[in-house]
mmCIF file of C-alpha atoms and ligand atoms in Angstrom:
data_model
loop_
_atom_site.group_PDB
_atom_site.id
_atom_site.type_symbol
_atom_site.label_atom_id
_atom_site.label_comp_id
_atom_site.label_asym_id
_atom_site.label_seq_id
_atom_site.Cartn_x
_atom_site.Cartn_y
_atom_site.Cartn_z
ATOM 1 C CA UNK A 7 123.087 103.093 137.495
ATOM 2 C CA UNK A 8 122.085 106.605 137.800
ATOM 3 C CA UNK A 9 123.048 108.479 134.746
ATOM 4 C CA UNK A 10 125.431 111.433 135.692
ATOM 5 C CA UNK A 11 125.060 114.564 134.065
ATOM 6 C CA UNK A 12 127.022 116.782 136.495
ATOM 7 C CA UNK A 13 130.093 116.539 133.886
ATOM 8 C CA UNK A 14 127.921 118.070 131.255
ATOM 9 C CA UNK A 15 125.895 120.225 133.590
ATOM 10 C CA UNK A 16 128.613 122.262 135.311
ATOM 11 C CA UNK A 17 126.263 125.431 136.293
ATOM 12 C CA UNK A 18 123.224 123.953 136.693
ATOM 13 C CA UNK A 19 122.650 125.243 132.985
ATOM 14 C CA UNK A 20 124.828 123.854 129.713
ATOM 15 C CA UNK A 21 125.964 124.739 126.636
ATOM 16 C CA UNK A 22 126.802 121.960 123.699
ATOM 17 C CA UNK A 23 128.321 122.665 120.516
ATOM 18 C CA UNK A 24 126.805 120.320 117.948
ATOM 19 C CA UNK A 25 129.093 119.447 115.049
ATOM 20 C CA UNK A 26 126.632 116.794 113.247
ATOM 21 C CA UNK A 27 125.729 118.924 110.483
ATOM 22 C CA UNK A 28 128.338 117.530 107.912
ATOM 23 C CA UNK A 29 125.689 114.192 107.897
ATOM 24 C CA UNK A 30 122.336 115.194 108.355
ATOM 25 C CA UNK A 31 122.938 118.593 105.892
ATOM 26 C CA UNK A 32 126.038 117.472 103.914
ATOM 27 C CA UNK A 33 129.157 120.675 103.759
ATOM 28 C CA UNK A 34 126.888 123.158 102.429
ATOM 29 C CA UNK A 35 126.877 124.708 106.301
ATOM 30 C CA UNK A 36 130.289 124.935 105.784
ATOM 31 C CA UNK A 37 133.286 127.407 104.696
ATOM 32 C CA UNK A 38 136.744 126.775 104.479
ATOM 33 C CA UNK A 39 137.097 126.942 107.969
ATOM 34 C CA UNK A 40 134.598 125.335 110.272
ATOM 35 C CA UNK A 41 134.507 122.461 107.696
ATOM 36 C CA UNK A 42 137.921 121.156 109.540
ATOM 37 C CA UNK A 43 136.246 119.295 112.758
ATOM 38 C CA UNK A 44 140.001 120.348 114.598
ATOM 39 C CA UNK A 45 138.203 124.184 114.137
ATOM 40 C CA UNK A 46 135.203 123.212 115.741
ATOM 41 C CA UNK A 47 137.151 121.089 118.846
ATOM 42 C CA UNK A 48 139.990 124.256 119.121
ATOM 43 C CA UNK A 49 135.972 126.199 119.553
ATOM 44 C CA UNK A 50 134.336 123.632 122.012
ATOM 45 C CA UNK A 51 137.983 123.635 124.279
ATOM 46 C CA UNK A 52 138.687 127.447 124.644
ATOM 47 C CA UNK A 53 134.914 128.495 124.489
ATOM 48 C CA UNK A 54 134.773 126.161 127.460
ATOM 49 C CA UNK A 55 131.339 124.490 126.105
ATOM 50 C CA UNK A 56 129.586 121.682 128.829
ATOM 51 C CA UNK A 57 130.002 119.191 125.754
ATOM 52 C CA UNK A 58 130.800 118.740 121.868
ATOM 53 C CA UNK A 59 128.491 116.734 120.163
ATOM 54 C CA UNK A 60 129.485 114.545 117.314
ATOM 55 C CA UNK A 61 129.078 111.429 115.134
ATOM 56 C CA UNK A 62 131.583 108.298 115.649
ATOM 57 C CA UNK A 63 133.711 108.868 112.653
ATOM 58 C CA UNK A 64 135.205 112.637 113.708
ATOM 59 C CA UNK A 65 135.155 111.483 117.550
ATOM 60 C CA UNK A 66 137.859 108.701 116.159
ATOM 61 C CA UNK A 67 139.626 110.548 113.763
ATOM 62 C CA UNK A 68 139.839 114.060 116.046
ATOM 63 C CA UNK A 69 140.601 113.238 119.415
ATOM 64 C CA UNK A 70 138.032 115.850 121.683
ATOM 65 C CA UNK A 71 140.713 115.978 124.894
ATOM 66 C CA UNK A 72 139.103 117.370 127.903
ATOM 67 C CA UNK A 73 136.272 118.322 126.236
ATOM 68 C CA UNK A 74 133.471 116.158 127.542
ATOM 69 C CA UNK A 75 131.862 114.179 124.474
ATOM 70 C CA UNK A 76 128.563 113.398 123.257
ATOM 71 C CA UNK A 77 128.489 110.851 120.834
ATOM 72 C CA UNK A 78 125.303 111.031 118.499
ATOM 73 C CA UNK A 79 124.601 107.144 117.730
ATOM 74 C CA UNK A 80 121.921 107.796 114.585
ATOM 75 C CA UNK A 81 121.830 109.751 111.904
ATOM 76 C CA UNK A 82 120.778 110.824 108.257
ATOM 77 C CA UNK A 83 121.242 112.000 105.148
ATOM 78 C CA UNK A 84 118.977 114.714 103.837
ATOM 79 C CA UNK A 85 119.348 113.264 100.553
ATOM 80 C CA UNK A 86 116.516 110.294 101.141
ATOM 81 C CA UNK A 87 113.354 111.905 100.978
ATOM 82 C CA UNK A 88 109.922 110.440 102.430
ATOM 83 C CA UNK A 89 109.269 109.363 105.760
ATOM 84 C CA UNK A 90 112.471 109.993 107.978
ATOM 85 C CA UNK A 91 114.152 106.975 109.467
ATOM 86 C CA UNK A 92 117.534 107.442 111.384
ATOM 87 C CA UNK A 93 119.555 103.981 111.631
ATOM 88 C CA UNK A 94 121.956 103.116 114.558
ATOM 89 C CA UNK A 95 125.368 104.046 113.288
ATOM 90 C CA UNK A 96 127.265 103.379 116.185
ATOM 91 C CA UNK A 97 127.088 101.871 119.993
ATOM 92 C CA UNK A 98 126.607 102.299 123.316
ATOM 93 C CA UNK A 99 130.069 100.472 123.792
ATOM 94 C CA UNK A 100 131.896 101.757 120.884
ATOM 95 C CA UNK A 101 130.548 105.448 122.508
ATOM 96 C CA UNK A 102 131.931 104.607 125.964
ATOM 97 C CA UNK A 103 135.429 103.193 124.446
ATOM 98 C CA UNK A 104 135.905 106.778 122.441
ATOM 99 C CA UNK A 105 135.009 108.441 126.136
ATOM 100 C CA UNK A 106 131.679 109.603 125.815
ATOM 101 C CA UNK A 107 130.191 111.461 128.489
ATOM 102 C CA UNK A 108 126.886 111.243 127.198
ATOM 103 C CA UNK A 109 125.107 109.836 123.466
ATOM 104 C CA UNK A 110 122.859 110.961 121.669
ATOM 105 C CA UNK A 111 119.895 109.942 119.395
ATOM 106 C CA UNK A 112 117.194 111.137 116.846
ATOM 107 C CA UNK A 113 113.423 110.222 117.052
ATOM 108 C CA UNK A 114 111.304 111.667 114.407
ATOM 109 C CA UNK A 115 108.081 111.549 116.512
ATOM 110 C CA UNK A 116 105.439 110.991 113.996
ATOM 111 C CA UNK A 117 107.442 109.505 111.360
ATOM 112 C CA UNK A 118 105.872 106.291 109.946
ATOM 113 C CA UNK A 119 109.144 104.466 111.333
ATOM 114 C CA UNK A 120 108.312 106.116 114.776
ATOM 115 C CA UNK A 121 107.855 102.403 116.008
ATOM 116 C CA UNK A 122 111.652 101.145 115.220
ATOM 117 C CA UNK A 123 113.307 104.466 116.378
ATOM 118 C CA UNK A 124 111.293 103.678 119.845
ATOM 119 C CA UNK A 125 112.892 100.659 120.123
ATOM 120 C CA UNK A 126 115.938 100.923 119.053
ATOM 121 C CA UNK A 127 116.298 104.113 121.244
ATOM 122 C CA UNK A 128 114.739 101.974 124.198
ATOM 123 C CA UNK A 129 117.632 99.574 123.883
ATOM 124 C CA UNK A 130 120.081 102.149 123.474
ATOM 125 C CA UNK A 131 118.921 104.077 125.912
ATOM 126 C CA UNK A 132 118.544 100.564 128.921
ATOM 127 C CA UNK A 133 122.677 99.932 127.885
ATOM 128 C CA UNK A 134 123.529 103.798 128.445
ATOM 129 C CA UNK A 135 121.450 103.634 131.684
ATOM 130 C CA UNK A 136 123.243 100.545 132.611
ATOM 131 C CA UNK A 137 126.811 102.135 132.134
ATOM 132 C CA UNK A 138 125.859 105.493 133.934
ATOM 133 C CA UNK A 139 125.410 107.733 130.840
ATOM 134 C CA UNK A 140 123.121 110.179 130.334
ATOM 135 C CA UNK A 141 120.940 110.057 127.157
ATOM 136 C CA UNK A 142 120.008 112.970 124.872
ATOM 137 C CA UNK A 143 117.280 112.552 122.602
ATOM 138 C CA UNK A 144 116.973 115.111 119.612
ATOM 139 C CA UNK A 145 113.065 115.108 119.275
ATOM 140 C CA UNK A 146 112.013 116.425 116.100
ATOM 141 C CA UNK A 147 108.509 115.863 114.583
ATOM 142 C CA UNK A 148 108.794 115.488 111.099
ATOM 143 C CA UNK A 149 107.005 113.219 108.622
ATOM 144 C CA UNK A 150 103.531 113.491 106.453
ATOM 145 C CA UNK A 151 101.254 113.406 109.600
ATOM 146 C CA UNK A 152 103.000 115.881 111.314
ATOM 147 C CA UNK A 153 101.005 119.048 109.831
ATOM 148 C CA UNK A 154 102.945 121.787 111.876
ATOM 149 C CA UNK A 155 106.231 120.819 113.344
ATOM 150 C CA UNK A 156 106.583 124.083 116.247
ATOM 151 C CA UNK A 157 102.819 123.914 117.036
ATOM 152 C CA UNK A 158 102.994 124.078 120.784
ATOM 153 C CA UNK A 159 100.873 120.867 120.886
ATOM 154 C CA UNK A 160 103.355 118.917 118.773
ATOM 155 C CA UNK A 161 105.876 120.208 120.449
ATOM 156 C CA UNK A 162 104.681 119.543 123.945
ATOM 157 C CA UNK A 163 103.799 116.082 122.611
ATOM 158 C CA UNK A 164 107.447 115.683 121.984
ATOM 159 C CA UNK A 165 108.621 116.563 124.982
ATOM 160 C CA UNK A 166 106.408 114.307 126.962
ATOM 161 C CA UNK A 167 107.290 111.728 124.834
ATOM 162 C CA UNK A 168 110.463 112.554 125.851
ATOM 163 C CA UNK A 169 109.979 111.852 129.349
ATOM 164 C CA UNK A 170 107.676 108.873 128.942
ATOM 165 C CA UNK A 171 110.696 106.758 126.804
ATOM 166 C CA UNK A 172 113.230 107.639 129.605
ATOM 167 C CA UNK A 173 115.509 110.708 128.142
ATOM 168 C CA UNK A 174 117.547 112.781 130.477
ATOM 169 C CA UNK A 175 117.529 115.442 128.365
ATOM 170 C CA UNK A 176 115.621 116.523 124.643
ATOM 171 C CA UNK A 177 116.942 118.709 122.362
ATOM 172 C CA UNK A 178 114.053 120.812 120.669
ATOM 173 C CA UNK A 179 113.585 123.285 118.146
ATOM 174 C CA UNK A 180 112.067 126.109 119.173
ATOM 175 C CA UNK A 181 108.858 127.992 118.100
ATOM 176 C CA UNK A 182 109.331 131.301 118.953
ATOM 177 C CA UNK A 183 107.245 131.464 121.923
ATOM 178 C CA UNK A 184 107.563 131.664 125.410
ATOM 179 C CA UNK A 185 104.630 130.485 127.028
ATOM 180 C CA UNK A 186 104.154 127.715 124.641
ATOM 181 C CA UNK A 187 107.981 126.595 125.641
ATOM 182 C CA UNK A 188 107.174 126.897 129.249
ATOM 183 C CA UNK A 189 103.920 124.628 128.636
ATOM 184 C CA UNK A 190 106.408 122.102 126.753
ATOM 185 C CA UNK A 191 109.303 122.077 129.417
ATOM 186 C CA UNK A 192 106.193 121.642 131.893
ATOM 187 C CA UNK A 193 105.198 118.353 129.514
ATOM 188 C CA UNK A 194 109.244 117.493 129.759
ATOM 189 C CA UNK A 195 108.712 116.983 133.532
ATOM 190 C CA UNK A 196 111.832 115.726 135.132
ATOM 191 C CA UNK A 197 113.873 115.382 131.553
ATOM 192 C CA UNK A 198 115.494 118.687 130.618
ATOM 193 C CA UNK A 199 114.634 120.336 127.857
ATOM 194 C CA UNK A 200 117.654 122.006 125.515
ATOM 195 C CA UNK A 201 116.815 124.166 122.965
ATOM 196 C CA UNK A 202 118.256 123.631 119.114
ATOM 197 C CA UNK A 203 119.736 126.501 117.006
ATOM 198 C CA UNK A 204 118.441 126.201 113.750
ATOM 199 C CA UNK A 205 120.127 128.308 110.566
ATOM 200 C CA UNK A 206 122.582 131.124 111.368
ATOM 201 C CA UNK A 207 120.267 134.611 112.608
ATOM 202 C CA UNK A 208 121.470 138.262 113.505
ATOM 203 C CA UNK A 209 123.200 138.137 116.589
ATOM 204 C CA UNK A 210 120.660 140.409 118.673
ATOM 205 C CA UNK A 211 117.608 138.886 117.453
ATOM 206 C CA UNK A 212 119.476 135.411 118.359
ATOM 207 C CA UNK A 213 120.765 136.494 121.747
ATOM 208 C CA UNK A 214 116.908 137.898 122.791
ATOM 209 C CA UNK A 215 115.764 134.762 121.853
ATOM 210 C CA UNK A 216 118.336 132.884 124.354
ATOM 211 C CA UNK A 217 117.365 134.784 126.477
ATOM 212 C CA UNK A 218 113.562 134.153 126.560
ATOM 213 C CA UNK A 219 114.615 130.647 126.220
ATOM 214 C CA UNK A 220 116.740 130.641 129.361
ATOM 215 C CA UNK A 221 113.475 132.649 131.119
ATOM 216 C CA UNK A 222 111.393 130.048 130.225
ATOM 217 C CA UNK A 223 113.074 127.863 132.100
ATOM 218 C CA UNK A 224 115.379 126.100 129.503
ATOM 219 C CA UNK A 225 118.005 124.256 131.083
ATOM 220 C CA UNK A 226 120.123 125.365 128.513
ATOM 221 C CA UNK A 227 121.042 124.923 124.813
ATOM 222 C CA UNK A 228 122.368 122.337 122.457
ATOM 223 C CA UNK A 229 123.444 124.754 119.090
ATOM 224 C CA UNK A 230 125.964 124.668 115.837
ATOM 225 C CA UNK A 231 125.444 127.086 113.621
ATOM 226 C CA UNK A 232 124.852 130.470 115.292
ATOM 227 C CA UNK A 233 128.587 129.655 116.644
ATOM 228 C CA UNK A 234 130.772 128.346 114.459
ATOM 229 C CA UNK A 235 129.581 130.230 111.567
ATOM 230 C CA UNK A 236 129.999 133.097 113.667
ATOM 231 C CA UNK A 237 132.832 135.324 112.647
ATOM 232 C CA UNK A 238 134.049 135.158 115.908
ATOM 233 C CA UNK A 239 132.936 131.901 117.717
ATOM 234 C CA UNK A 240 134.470 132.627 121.255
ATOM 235 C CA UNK A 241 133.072 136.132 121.515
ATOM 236 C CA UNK A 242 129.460 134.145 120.657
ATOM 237 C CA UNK A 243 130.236 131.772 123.101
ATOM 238 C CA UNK A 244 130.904 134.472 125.750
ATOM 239 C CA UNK A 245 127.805 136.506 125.055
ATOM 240 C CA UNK A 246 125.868 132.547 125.317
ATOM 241 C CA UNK A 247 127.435 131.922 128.658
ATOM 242 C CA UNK A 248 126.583 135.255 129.941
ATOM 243 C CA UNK A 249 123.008 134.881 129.453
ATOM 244 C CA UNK A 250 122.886 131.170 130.469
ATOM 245 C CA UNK A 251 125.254 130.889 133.449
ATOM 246 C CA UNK A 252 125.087 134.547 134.438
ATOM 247 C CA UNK A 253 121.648 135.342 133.608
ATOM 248 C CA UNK A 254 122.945 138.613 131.942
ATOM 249 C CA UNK A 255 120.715 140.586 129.220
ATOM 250 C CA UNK A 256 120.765 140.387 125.627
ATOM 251 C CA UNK A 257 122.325 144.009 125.750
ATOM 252 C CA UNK A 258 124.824 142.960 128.213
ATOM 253 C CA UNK A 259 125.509 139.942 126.004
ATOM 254 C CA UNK A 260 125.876 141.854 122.881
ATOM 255 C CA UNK A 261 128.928 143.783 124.126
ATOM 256 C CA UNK A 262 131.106 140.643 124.241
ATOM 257 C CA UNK A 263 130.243 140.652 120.600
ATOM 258 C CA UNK A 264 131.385 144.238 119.264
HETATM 259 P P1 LIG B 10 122.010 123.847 114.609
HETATM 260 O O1 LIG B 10 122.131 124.653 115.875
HETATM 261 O O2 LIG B 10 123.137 124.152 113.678
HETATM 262 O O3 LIG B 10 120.653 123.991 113.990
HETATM 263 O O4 LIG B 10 122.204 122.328 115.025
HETATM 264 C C1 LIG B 10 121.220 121.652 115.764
HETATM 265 C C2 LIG B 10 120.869 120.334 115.125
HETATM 266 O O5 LIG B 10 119.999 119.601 115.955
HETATM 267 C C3 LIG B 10 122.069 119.464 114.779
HETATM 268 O O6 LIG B 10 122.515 118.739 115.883
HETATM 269 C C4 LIG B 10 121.527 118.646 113.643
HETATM 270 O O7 LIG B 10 122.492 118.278 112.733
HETATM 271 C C5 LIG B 10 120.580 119.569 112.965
HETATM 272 O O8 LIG B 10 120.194 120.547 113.896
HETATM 273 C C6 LIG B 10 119.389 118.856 112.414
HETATM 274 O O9 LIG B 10 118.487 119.806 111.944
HETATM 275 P P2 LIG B 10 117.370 119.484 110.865
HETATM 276 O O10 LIG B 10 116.895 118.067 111.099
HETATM 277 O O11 LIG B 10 116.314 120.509 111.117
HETATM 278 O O12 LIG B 10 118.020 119.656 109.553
#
């Protein structure tokens, strides 16, 4: 069945909130506030985000509504440390029962357990298929033979990769770069590249870097921190959407900020 990504791909473009911090980080990202998952939903509804990603364990315990769901199906501590491995945590099924519009899953490209993340993600990925849900892989290169993780090689690697396993759409870190991201969401081919967040920045210097993103030809991003540790979530999520959907500048964007 063709996997149908219209629901999270409203504009052409998207914008997920990713709430899967509290596992692979522990609640050191958090404050008072945005460590209560009902914050981060109240954020993803009246922000009007394409999605809300999330692990199993909040998506049953925090009903999402209308808010169309991703369901990440690995994960990770960061308190093992060696070669990173990310175990199935939940299923395909399980994801479709809680109403998942999409599910999502780690590969550490390069990691010595490379090998089992392929396949698990390859069966993972044939059941999604099967049921008519799109798959996000989060790519990131990590482990001892990765020697830089944002080279534009490694990252283009990754994004191939990406393609060649059967993702709709990866979810990359990016290096800072322009032309190297519009070599790797050349590699992506027909998967769409999304572009992580990464630790909380100034505003500007985040919302210019959207912005050469989107240029690039992003197909939009998949982001946490820069929003709900934002003072002021919505007005972040109004300056995003205004240079995704709108293709407003980062000084146009700004204003929804002050
Ligand atoms: P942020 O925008 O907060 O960086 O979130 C993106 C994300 O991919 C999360 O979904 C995930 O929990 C985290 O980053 C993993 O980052 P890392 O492996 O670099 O710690």
């Amino acid at each position: 069945m063709k996997p149908k990504l219209s629901r999270i791909f409203t504009s052409g473009k998207t914008l997920i909130l990713a709430y899967d911090q509290g596992l692979e980080h522990g609640p050191t990202d958090f404050n008072d506030k945005n460590v209560d998952p009902q914050y981060i939903i109240d954020i993803a509804k009246k922000g009007k985000f394409n999605a809300l990603a999330v692990q199993k364990g909040i998506a049953e315990k925090y009903p999402v509504g209308k808010v169309p769901l991703i369901l990440k199906l690995n994960g990770k501590t960061r308190l093992v440390k060696g070669e990173p491995y990310s175990p199935i945590l939940c299923t395909v099924n399980e994801a479709v029962k809680l109403g998942a519009s999409a599910v999502g899953y780690t590969i550490y490209i390069g990691s010595a357990y490379e090998a089992k993340m392929f396949s698990d993600f390859e069966q993972i990925e044939r059941e999604a298929h099967n049921k008519g849900l799109p798959v996000i892989v989060w790519m990131y290169p990590r482990g001892k033979s990765i020697k830089n993780e944002l080279s534009r090689e490694t990252l283009a690697y990754a994004a191939r990769v990406s393609l060649e396993l059967g993702a709709d759409i990866v979810k990359m870190k990016y290096n800072g770069n322009p032309n190297d991201l519009r070599w790797i969401i050349k590699s992506a081919g027909k998967t769409k590249v999304v572009i992580a967040g990464g630790t909380q920045v100034e505003p500007s210097r985040f919302l210019k870097e959207v912005s050469d993103v989107m240029k690039s030809g992003a197909a939009g991003l998949a982001i946490g921190r820069n929003v709900w540790q934002h003072p002021t979530p919505l007005k972040m999520a109004q300056a995003l959407k205004a240079i995704i959907s709108q293709n407003k500048t980062p000084a146009q964007a700004i204003k929804f900020l002050q």
